[in-house]
Structure formats: structure tokens, C-alpha cells
XYZ file of C-alpha atoms in Angstrom:
456
model
C -40.250 20.371 -23.069
C -37.467 19.961 -25.608
C -39.848 20.604 -28.491
C -41.031 23.804 -26.844
C -37.480 25.130 -26.967
C -36.076 23.561 -30.151
C -39.134 22.905 -32.280
C -39.730 19.937 -34.567
C -36.096 18.970 -35.200
C -33.035 18.664 -32.952
C -29.602 18.032 -34.395
C -27.838 16.446 -31.377
C -29.401 14.848 -28.300
C -27.080 13.528 -25.589
C -27.488 11.409 -22.495
C -26.000 8.513 -20.571
C -25.688 5.123 -22.225
C -28.367 3.725 -19.905
C -30.925 6.088 -21.514
C -30.480 4.565 -24.973
C -33.392 2.159 -24.330
C -36.147 2.594 -23.429
C -35.957 6.279 -22.510
C -34.639 7.730 -25.766
C -36.508 5.204 -27.903
C -39.701 6.324 -26.189
C -38.869 10.018 -26.734
C -38.145 9.337 -30.396
C -41.349 7.376 -30.962
C -43.609 9.938 -29.308
C -42.000 13.032 -30.826
C -41.672 11.572 -34.306
C -45.355 10.635 -34.210
C -46.253 14.089 -32.957
C -44.280 16.056 -35.556
C -44.766 13.792 -38.589
C -47.413 14.520 -41.214
C -48.903 12.522 -44.044
C -46.436 14.085 -46.457
C -43.365 14.132 -44.245
C -41.904 11.883 -41.569
C -40.128 14.074 -39.001
C -36.886 12.513 -37.683
C -36.969 14.846 -34.608
C -33.408 13.824 -33.563
C -30.687 13.666 -36.195
C -27.915 12.346 -33.925
C -27.909 10.719 -30.499
C -24.752 10.821 -28.341
C -24.769 8.300 -25.511
C -21.948 8.906 -23.071
C -20.282 6.353 -20.821
C -20.757 6.499 -17.077
C -18.368 7.613 -14.411
C -17.608 4.686 -12.129
C -16.497 4.282 -8.538
C -15.629 0.987 -6.877
C -16.733 -0.871 -10.011
C -20.243 0.616 -9.890
C -21.926 3.439 -11.755
C -21.635 6.691 -9.842
C -25.166 7.822 -9.058
C -27.269 9.579 -6.441
C -29.485 6.539 -6.004
C -26.510 4.402 -4.970
C -25.151 7.248 -2.841
C -21.682 6.567 -4.186
C -21.103 9.821 -6.008
C -18.644 12.605 -5.371
C -19.233 16.165 -6.541
C -16.683 18.086 -8.587
C -16.269 20.631 -5.787
C -15.547 17.843 -3.279
C -13.168 16.127 -5.681
C -11.175 19.315 -6.136
C -10.669 19.557 -2.380
C -8.470 16.480 -2.568
C -4.776 17.401 -2.797
C -4.075 14.922 -5.598
C -6.839 16.261 -7.873
C -6.963 19.535 -9.781
C -9.424 20.739 -12.392
C -6.756 20.160 -15.042
C -5.868 16.651 -13.884
C -9.553 15.646 -13.816
C -10.088 17.015 -17.322
C -7.020 15.107 -18.508
C -8.495 11.933 -16.978
C -11.695 12.459 -18.935
C -9.823 13.184 -22.166
C -7.731 10.027 -21.777
C -10.969 8.027 -21.926
C -13.386 7.853 -24.833
C -16.593 9.815 -24.301
C -18.753 6.756 -25.048
C -16.884 4.387 -22.683
C -17.234 3.939 -18.950
C -14.553 5.794 -17.016
C -13.512 5.005 -13.469
C -11.162 7.503 -11.868
C -8.672 5.071 -10.320
C -5.167 5.485 -8.951
C -3.759 4.219 -12.269
C -5.758 6.770 -14.281
C -4.638 9.573 -11.974
C -1.008 8.465 -12.385
C -1.418 8.390 -16.174
C -2.945 11.889 -16.115
C -0.147 13.175 -13.865
C 2.485 11.675 -16.184
C 0.848 13.244 -19.272
C 0.580 16.629 -17.545
C 4.187 16.473 -16.320
C 5.411 15.622 -19.814
C 3.637 18.655 -21.275
C 4.853 20.843 -18.400
C 8.444 19.831 -19.074
C 8.121 20.704 -22.749
C 6.551 24.075 -21.957
C 9.334 24.825 -19.480
C 11.869 23.999 -22.181
C 10.134 26.461 -24.525
C 10.032 29.139 -21.819
C 13.748 28.585 -21.232
C 14.379 29.181 -24.927
C 12.181 32.269 -24.985
C 13.998 33.772 -22.005
C 17.419 33.001 -23.477
C 16.549 34.747 -26.743
C 14.369 37.434 -25.132
C 11.591 36.103 -27.339
C 12.995 37.730 -30.485
C 15.345 36.101 -32.967
C 15.564 36.234 -36.708
C 14.831 32.516 -36.741
C 11.690 32.844 -34.639
C 10.433 35.674 -36.814
C 10.829 33.537 -39.921
C 8.833 30.793 -38.247
C 6.222 33.324 -37.150
C 5.798 34.380 -40.784
C 5.202 30.776 -41.816
C 8.357 30.524 -43.928
C 9.584 27.429 -42.072
C 7.953 24.237 -40.930
C 9.009 20.812 -39.838
C 7.423 17.532 -40.784
C 6.684 16.383 -37.237
C 4.411 19.330 -36.529
C 2.432 18.903 -39.726
C 2.128 15.180 -39.023
C 0.892 15.905 -35.491
C -1.658 18.412 -36.745
C -2.961 15.930 -39.298
C -3.111 13.079 -36.783
C -4.962 15.199 -34.259
C -7.497 16.333 -36.865
C -8.140 12.725 -37.950
C -8.603 11.604 -34.342
C -11.136 14.332 -33.574
C -13.007 13.651 -36.810
C -13.272 9.991 -35.777
C -16.096 10.388 -33.253
C -14.091 12.825 -31.113
C -11.451 10.194 -30.345
C -9.748 12.139 -27.550
C -7.592 9.202 -26.280
C -5.899 9.022 -29.690
C -5.654 12.823 -29.828
C -3.967 12.921 -26.409
C -1.597 10.131 -27.432
C -0.851 12.056 -30.618
C 0.209 15.109 -28.578
C 2.296 12.960 -26.227
C 4.055 11.206 -29.123
C 4.740 14.560 -30.761
C 6.378 15.866 -27.570
C 8.472 12.678 -27.347
C 9.618 13.182 -30.930
C 10.500 16.824 -30.218
C 12.464 15.791 -27.127
C 14.406 13.200 -29.115
C 15.183 15.579 -31.987
C 17.660 18.448 -32.147
C 15.055 21.058 -32.988
C 15.913 24.651 -33.634
C 14.731 27.210 -31.109
C 12.125 28.486 -33.522
C 10.815 24.996 -34.197
C 10.491 24.314 -30.468
C 8.615 27.576 -29.915
C 6.332 26.883 -32.854
C 5.575 23.403 -31.517
C 4.885 24.809 -28.065
C 2.469 27.426 -29.449
C 0.529 24.740 -31.305
C 0.326 22.451 -28.264
C -0.763 25.404 -26.129
C -3.562 26.177 -28.554
C -4.805 22.569 -28.655
C -4.768 22.016 -24.890
C -6.592 25.322 -24.519
C -9.272 24.151 -26.953
C -9.488 20.965 -24.872
C -10.302 23.058 -21.793
C -6.966 22.463 -20.045
C -6.032 26.137 -19.949
C -9.144 27.902 -18.719
C -7.264 30.836 -17.193
C -5.379 31.416 -20.438
C -8.193 31.001 -22.972
C -8.450 34.630 -24.045
C -4.691 35.077 -24.422
C -4.462 31.940 -26.575
C -7.715 31.791 -28.524
C -8.686 35.436 -28.591
C -12.284 36.632 -28.745
C -13.264 34.949 -32.024
C -11.528 31.594 -32.490
C -13.291 29.917 -35.383
C -13.234 26.933 -37.694
C -12.679 27.228 -41.405
C -15.073 26.217 -44.154
C -13.744 22.645 -44.245
C -14.486 22.214 -40.542
C -10.841 22.070 -39.506
C -9.511 23.862 -36.445
C -8.103 26.791 -38.335
C -5.444 29.187 -37.155
C -7.419 32.013 -35.634
C -7.211 35.528 -36.932
C -6.057 36.226 -33.389
C -2.333 35.395 -33.549
C -1.317 34.181 -30.109
C 2.359 34.040 -29.155
C 1.602 32.192 -25.917
C 3.922 29.192 -25.567
C 2.587 27.486 -22.444
C -0.558 26.903 -20.469
C -1.392 28.787 -17.300
C 0.402 27.637 -14.147
C 3.524 26.175 -15.732
C 5.561 28.944 -14.111
C 5.621 29.933 -10.469
C 3.170 32.709 -9.382
C 3.933 36.190 -10.696
C 4.394 37.560 -7.180
C 7.014 34.877 -6.512
C 9.044 35.401 -9.666
C 11.177 38.497 -8.760
C 12.534 37.236 -5.406
C 12.678 33.514 -6.215
C 14.342 33.965 -9.625
C 16.893 36.282 -7.991
C 17.531 33.836 -5.124
C 17.872 30.968 -7.597
C 20.429 32.952 -9.611
C 22.359 33.742 -6.408
C 22.290 30.059 -5.465
C 23.555 29.077 -8.939
C 26.457 31.537 -8.688
C 27.382 30.449 -5.153
C 27.274 26.735 -6.009
C 29.287 27.236 -9.191
C 31.938 29.194 -7.292
C 32.106 26.733 -4.384
C 32.167 23.587 -6.531
C 34.936 24.946 -8.780
C 37.097 26.117 -5.850
C 37.943 22.613 -4.606
C 39.641 23.442 -1.280
C 40.493 27.155 -1.093
C 37.241 29.144 -1.185
C 37.366 32.795 -2.212
C 35.163 34.197 0.552
C 35.595 37.760 -0.752
C 34.130 36.733 -4.120
C 31.269 34.904 -2.397
C 30.571 37.988 -0.285
C 30.369 40.185 -3.374
C 27.870 37.795 -4.950
C 25.543 38.062 -1.949
C 25.921 41.845 -1.811
C 25.104 42.144 -5.502
C 21.910 40.140 -4.927
C 20.764 42.411 -2.098
C 18.770 44.884 -4.213
C 16.932 42.218 -6.214
C 15.913 40.341 -3.089
C 14.343 43.394 -1.458
C 10.614 44.076 -2.002
C 9.694 47.131 -4.063
C 7.743 48.555 -1.130
C 8.222 47.999 2.622
C 4.673 46.643 2.829
C 5.457 43.904 0.310
C 6.956 41.416 2.744
C 5.241 38.271 1.505
C 6.484 34.738 2.057
C 8.458 34.669 -1.205
C 10.542 37.738 -0.390
C 10.925 36.563 3.216
C 12.215 33.135 2.141
C 14.591 34.574 -0.465
C 15.929 37.231 1.898
C 16.475 34.693 4.671
C 18.442 32.494 2.289
C 20.702 35.408 1.419
C 21.132 36.310 5.126
C 22.060 32.708 5.961
C 24.596 32.703 3.128
C 26.143 35.938 4.383
C 26.487 34.473 7.870
C 28.245 31.323 6.629
C 30.543 33.356 4.382
C 31.437 35.766 7.208
C 32.264 32.753 9.400
C 34.285 31.248 6.527
C 32.261 28.070 6.818
C 33.532 24.977 4.998
C 32.363 24.094 1.505
C 30.078 21.335 2.797
C 28.022 23.704 4.983
C 27.468 26.222 2.181
C 26.341 23.515 -0.245
C 24.102 22.032 2.443
C 22.420 25.436 2.892
C 21.797 25.589 -0.868
C 20.245 22.109 -0.757
C 17.996 23.059 2.172
C 16.792 26.136 0.285
C 15.744 23.855 -2.573
C 14.459 20.820 -0.646
C 12.863 22.436 2.417
C 12.119 26.143 2.104
C 11.043 26.324 -1.550
C 9.314 22.948 -1.322
C 7.076 24.389 1.423
C 6.115 27.147 -1.064
C 5.201 24.586 -3.771
C 8.289 25.551 -5.787
C 11.028 23.253 -7.006
C 14.534 23.969 -8.271
C 15.728 21.432 -10.808
C 19.519 21.574 -10.861
C 21.005 21.058 -14.323
C 24.596 20.476 -15.359
C 26.198 23.541 -16.980
C 22.822 25.348 -16.962
C 20.968 27.536 -14.447
C 18.592 25.678 -12.158
C 15.095 25.388 -13.614
C 12.536 27.113 -11.383
C 9.166 25.379 -11.603
C 5.989 24.743 -9.605
C 5.646 21.435 -7.824
C 3.272 19.184 -9.721
C 1.957 15.735 -8.809
C 4.629 13.947 -10.811
C 7.502 15.826 -9.142
C 5.941 15.357 -5.713
C 5.698 11.621 -6.356
C 9.286 11.388 -7.582
C 10.573 13.396 -4.611
C 8.518 11.294 -2.202
C 10.048 8.118 -3.657
C 13.515 9.659 -3.450
C 13.000 10.667 0.176
C 11.577 7.250 1.057
C 14.642 5.624 -0.524
C 16.896 7.995 1.432
C 15.101 7.124 4.682
C 15.435 3.403 3.913
C 19.123 3.828 3.129
C 19.685 5.858 6.320
C 17.827 3.219 8.359
C 19.914 0.426 6.833
C 23.073 2.427 7.429
C 22.142 3.017 11.068
C 21.364 -0.683 11.453
C 24.735 -1.682 9.997
C 26.461 0.851 12.229
C 24.706 -0.548 15.306
C 25.673 -4.097 14.341
C 29.275 -3.043 13.756
C 29.315 -1.296 17.149
C 27.926 -4.407 18.784
C 30.650 -6.520 17.196
C 33.303 -4.004 18.246
C 32.121 -4.064 21.845
C 32.170 -7.853 21.767
C 35.711 -7.786 20.374
C 36.753 -5.304 23.075
C 35.279 -7.494 25.792
C 37.174 -10.458 24.382
C 40.374 -8.408 24.049
C 40.226 -7.436 27.761
C 40.790 -11.046 28.805
C 44.432 -11.727 29.773
C 45.888 -14.682 27.860
C 46.622 -16.480 31.139
C 42.906 -16.361 32.015
C 41.622 -17.404 28.576
C 41.223 -21.109 29.378
C 40.408 -20.844 33.093
C 36.991 -22.493 32.863
C 35.170 -25.770 33.648
C 36.479 -27.470 30.503
C 39.917 -27.935 32.041
C 41.303 -29.032 35.417
C 45.006 -28.231 35.163
C 47.132 -25.589 33.407
C 50.820 -24.779 32.909
C 52.522 -21.551 34.037
C 51.307 -19.640 30.952
C 47.749 -20.743 31.549
C 47.587 -23.256 28.705
C 45.523 -26.339 29.712
C 47.383 -29.639 30.396
C 44.414 -31.762 31.531
C 40.719 -31.690 30.660
C 37.841 -31.603 33.169
C 38.001 -35.412 33.665
C 41.704 -35.296 34.461
C 42.810 -36.730 31.141
C 45.972 -35.312 29.653
C 45.426 -32.918 26.764
C 46.549 -34.488 23.498
C 49.394 -33.000 21.472
C 47.103 -31.953 18.625
C 44.684 -30.254 21.051
C 47.535 -28.493 22.843
C 48.839 -27.232 19.516
C 45.462 -25.625 18.799
C 45.292 -24.183 22.314
C 48.738 -22.623 21.921
C 47.624 -20.908 18.676
C 44.541 -19.531 20.438
C 46.732 -18.360 23.332
C 49.143 -16.536 21.007
C 46.250 -14.922 19.100
C 44.682 -13.719 22.365
C 48.070 -12.434 23.531
C 48.367 -10.320 20.383
C 44.785 -8.984 20.624
C 45.205 -8.196 24.329
C 48.457 -6.301 23.778
C 46.827 -4.217 20.991
C 43.908 -3.438 23.307
C 46.332 -2.259 26.039
C 48.109 0.031 23.529
C 44.746 1.528 22.410
C 43.771 2.156 26.017
C 47.090 3.896 26.713
C 46.507 6.195 23.702
C 43.148 7.252 25.083
């Protein structure tokens, strides 16, 4: 069948590692014998590529074992996306067995989150400079470069030339991002780095929706076999999905800006809030939070508009600082979270608007679990303190004269201090001294309890 399509010679033949012997050896023997002549021995296959298996529960995933899961079924799981699965595969060598475990998924989520954060940083820079600066133009023309980028390009090329060593290539990208994060790069350098990373992850299949905008129609390799810069000059600085959906951007960006302004004003006011100034901020945001057409009343506009309406109500009621800040927190932690959007508050900078990814969800889940644990512990301590208080109150109710009226003693003086024990023996001087101290302490506690009751 293969010979019918490809003829007497095939350059690359792939298959699972279990087909190496005897299946492929048998193919090779038969086809070489068939195509060889007295004057020429036909190799038939120039290169075999034997891939590692996907594993599940320690076993090879296969139909015969009925332990397989289809890609379509896998993508129905909330923790898996097409990008995260591809990252999992790239983090493993093509010729090694790969089992998609919880640890691998966490590693893929961490790698993806790291790249997301860098792309968001680049987008922040692009927005701040409107995408056009003299510095960025000079970088665009190739007049500037920085050593880290050239080193990363070289390392990536070497890794891919070494039997498509994608784990090393992925680590190379991650290390490059770490170096960029730890270095005071210029804006242009950051944008240049982001463009390069975007191009590589797109080549790796991690940006399917953005392939044409990044690679163009004719991305090619140069004569030396290196991944050359395409004739198509892409200015794309991030992969698809790093920003919130386009339909969400107008209302959510506007609501986030309003929230930033309100929080800044409230936090700087200390005690005396300027409610007139707060009212003007919400009025100014009115036009940007309204849909362009009456029919466009989607969930994003509805959520943003409701936030503004709630702010206006609190401001009109001259609500305390705590309530206004709490509303801002609820907008971030409840309402936007339900829309798969997260606001990352930053000191002295506008909040970063970003989609919720697996890493952020995990971090927020841990934070919420810790908050629940802390609240539970706090409630437990409060209950214990209340129990102790009630016990103290019950003890404080006892009149000093009644404190020692029990079976341990048989006789008492006028104050109620015991003079004889239950057997009729006279209380010793040392014991009486202790009893007097207890009597005086109870007298003091009882009098304080009476004063507290009179106050109530």
C-alpha cells in the first residue's frame, strides 16, 4: 500500500515504538527485497521514527485494553484545553512514553501561565505606548538586539536540531522568559522578545487561532534549514486567548478603570470621603458602560453596568469606605470570576484585566481554602472564648457568702468562710488563709458582675 503511493523509496516512516520489531523489520525486509535489483540495493526507508506511547494508569493507552480516552472527550474536561494538552506533549520527548498525570498537567499549567504573564506584560507596554515609539521602531528595523534573545534563538535551534528535543526547547523558552523578568529590559526589547516567543509557540501549534496573523501565508525555512524570519513581518506580541474576549473588552476595561479610580480615591481619602468626586467618576463612566446598540445587552455589559449602578447607590447613601471597597472586591472576586475574567490589582498601576487560566484558578482556590480554614479557626476560637465567658459569668453570679456552701465543709463564719471541714475538724490557719483569698477574689468578681448588669 505504501509503495503504491510513494514508490520505491520513502524518506521518513513513523510508528509506535512497539512496531520497531517485528512489524517494521518485516516491512523493511519485504520491500527492500521487492525493490532491489542486481545492480542496486533499495533502502526503501531512509529514516524510521518510533514514537513513545501515551500511558494511563501505568499502562499503554490502547483500544485493546479499553483504557483510552479520545481527544474530544479529553477536551470536555474543565482542566484540559487543546493548548494545555499540546504543552504536555511538548514537555515530553517524542520518542519517550508520556503519561498525562496530575503532575504533568500542573507543569503544563505553570509553563502556560508563565508565558501568559509575559505576554500580558508586553500587551501592557504596547497599550501604554500605543504600539509606536521611536525605540520600538529602531528595534523593528533590526538596529538593536540584546544578547539574551540571540542566545535563546541559538539554544532553541540547537534543541530542535537534536532529534526535535522539544523538552529542552520548552525549557529554553521558559528560561528566556525568566531572564527577561529578572532584567530591566527596555520596552522595545520586551516587545521584540514577545514577538519571537509568539512566533515560536505558533510554530509549535500552541496558537492555532493566530497562525495566519503570526506566520502569514508562506512561512518558510532558509537554505541552511533554520527557522528563518518570514517575509511576512508579524507584529503580533501574544498568542490567541491571552486577553479577554473582544466583546468583553469595551465594558470590562471601562468598569475596571472606574474601579481603579474609585479605589484610588477612597484609599487616599482616609476618613473624609469626597462623595461629589466619586459621583462624578461614576457619571463619567456612564457612556462607556452603555452598549453601542440597545440590542447589545450581553452579560459583559450587564455586569459592568450593574457594578456602576451599585456604586452610584452606595455613593448616594454616603456609605462608609469599607462598603465601597467591599463592592469593588466583590466585582473582582465574584462577578468577573463567574465570567472567567480576573482583575489583578497592582500597586501604583491599573489593575491587570486577564482571562482566568488554570494556574490562577488553582491559586485562587488555594487562597479561598486558606480563607475558609482561617474563618473556621476564628469561629472556633470565638466559640471557645464565648464558652469561657459564660463560665466566668456563671461563676461571677455566685455571692461570696455562698461560695463555700457545699459538702466539703460543715460550719462557716458570718461571712461564709468555712471554719470546720465535713468531718467536723477545725480548718487550719494555712487553709483558712487560702479560703479568705478565694473569698476576696470572688467578692471582687461578683461586684464587677453586678456593675456590668446595672449598665445593661
